[in-house]
Amino acid sequence: MKTIVLAYSGGLDTSVCVRWLADRGYRVVAFMADVGQGEPSRKAIARAKIAGASQVIVKDLRKEFAQEYVLPALQAQAVYEGTYLLATALSRPLIAKHLVEAAHAANAGAVGHGCTGKGNDQVRFEVSVRALDPRLEIVAPLRVWEFRSREEEIAYCARHRIPIDVTRKSPYSIDRNLWGISVEAGVLEDPWREPPLDSFQFVSPPERAPSKGEVVTVEFVTGVPVKLNGKRLPLVALIDALNRIGARHGIGRTELIESRVVGIKSREVYEAPAARILYDAHAELERLVFDRELLHFKQSLGPKYAELTYYGLWFTPLKAALDACIGFTQQRVTGAVRLKLLKGSCQVIGRRSPYSLYRERLATYSAKDQFDHRAAEGFIKLFGLPYEGSTH
Ligand code: ARG
């Protein structure tokens, strides 16, 4: 009997996948990754068994997710198409890696996932799995099965006595982890229509956030956020705490028309308060401690890092090379940033670092000024020399 390790979320699609694969002669191992979406429920575990899984594996991957996936993206300042902070995209190579490991441990020849044929996640899972073990067969039931609607899947579950919570279903397709939430489908598919209030998952709509803002202080050591408001916290706890604070103040909700890997445009809504605050704080610290050339070059790497992440090209040589370069730059990204959170806006209001390149005696317009004003004259003469007489 062939064994398959299925990435199982506990939702309708992957519950149907379990039964569907078992009916096709597979011994199904359901793999549940905890990436901070909320602990896998007993119900979901029981459902996998009822649906026909011979084994359910639950793995807490939050720490690894934060350290090895979220942190490099933060240090890279990776933002896709200027807006998306990549929460969903970052979780996929991690889950793929653990699917492959679970497949090896279970002596399985195949892995499976519940992604549809037009999303990015199928690309990310499969490219990552193949990078790590090209011999594994990959099965994507949703691309080939007979069901054409949710209702047909529900009917299938009823026929097979698989208990599902139809009532709790949200009108949106939601993917959640500790770094953020992706919300799509339903009325959001009309790109002209403002996302209704019920599409907010945990961030307060800015107009309902308290009119009294809140100041937070984040401290970094070599590019790693280590303290929040003076308190040392492990990365996962720091992100959780910042998510709670930021959500209260309406921080980190964005939407965009996004270019998917498979060629289509889609309307996407995201919530990522902790990510927004940490990106802003980290970027400001880099502005403080990097010289101009390093800063500008480093800033040019973020979009490329985001593309690689978005496209699922995580386990690739270019990504590894960028990690080495970015890692090197983080040696001096140590210091503290103060930010004011107020009704959806996140403003840096203070920063300091032992490696700060800011010199008040050179920057000041007061009598304490030590900048050599006369040296500017010769500098400008040579700087502008190539363009003398240029009419363009
Ligand atoms: N468009 C986003 C991405 O490609 C989010 C995908 C969300 N997945 C979901 N099942 N809702 O990263």
PDB file of C-alpha atoms and ligand atoms in Angstrom, residues 84 88-89 92 120-121 124 173-175 182-184 258 260 266 268 270 310, ligand 1:
ATOM      1  CA  TYR A  84       2.228  42.393   0.791  1.00  0.00           C
ATOM      2  CA  THR A  88       1.182  33.079   3.759  1.00  0.00           C
ATOM      3  CA  ALA A  89       4.039  32.819   1.275  1.00  0.00           C
ATOM      4  CA  ARG A  92       4.723  27.322   2.590  1.00  0.00           C
ATOM      5  CA  ASN A 120       0.303  30.576  -5.559  1.00  0.00           C
ATOM      6  CA  ASP A 121       0.409  28.065  -2.741  1.00  0.00           C
ATOM      7  CA  ARG A 124       5.261  27.138  -3.417  1.00  0.00           C
ATOM      8  CA  SER A 173     -11.074  32.242   2.152  1.00  0.00           C
ATOM      9  CA  ILE A 174      -8.671  32.847   4.997  1.00  0.00           C
ATOM     10  CA  ASP A 175      -5.116  31.776   5.658  1.00  0.00           C
ATOM     11  CA  SER A 182      -4.690  36.667   4.119  1.00  0.00           C
ATOM     12  CA  VAL A 183      -8.330  37.228   3.260  1.00  0.00           C
ATOM     13  CA  GLU A 184      -9.787  36.701  -0.172  1.00  0.00           C
ATOM     14  CA  GLU A 258      -1.795  41.405  -6.745  1.00  0.00           C
ATOM     15  CA  ARG A 260      -0.097  35.926  -8.947  1.00  0.00           C
ATOM     16  CA  SER A 266      -6.438  39.033  -7.697  1.00  0.00           C
ATOM     17  CA  GLU A 268      -6.107  40.532  -1.698  1.00  0.00           C
ATOM     18  CA  TYR A 270      -4.107  41.343   4.523  1.00  0.00           C
ATOM     19  CA  TYR A 310       6.269  34.925  -3.372  1.00  0.00           C
TER      20      TYR A 310
HETATM   21  N1  ARG B   1      -2.420  35.795  -2.248  1.00  0.00           N
HETATM   22  C1  ARG B   1      -1.720  35.441  -1.055  1.00  0.00           C
HETATM   23  C2  ARG B   1      -0.466  34.674  -1.390  1.00  0.00           C
HETATM   24  O1  ARG B   1      -0.377  34.189  -2.463  1.00  0.00           O
HETATM   25  C3  ARG B   1      -2.562  34.745  -0.052  1.00  0.00           C
HETATM   26  C4  ARG B   1      -2.946  33.335  -0.299  1.00  0.00           C
HETATM   27  C5  ARG B   1      -3.900  32.956   0.754  1.00  0.00           C
HETATM   28  N2  ARG B   1      -4.367  31.626   0.751  1.00  0.00           N
HETATM   29  C6  ARG B   1      -5.622  31.323   1.119  1.00  0.00           C
HETATM   30  N3  ARG B   1      -5.950  30.068   1.191  1.00  0.00           N
HETATM   31  N4  ARG B   1      -6.510  32.234   1.400  1.00  0.00           N
HETATM   32  O2  ARG B   1       0.423  34.611  -0.601  1.00  0.00           O
END
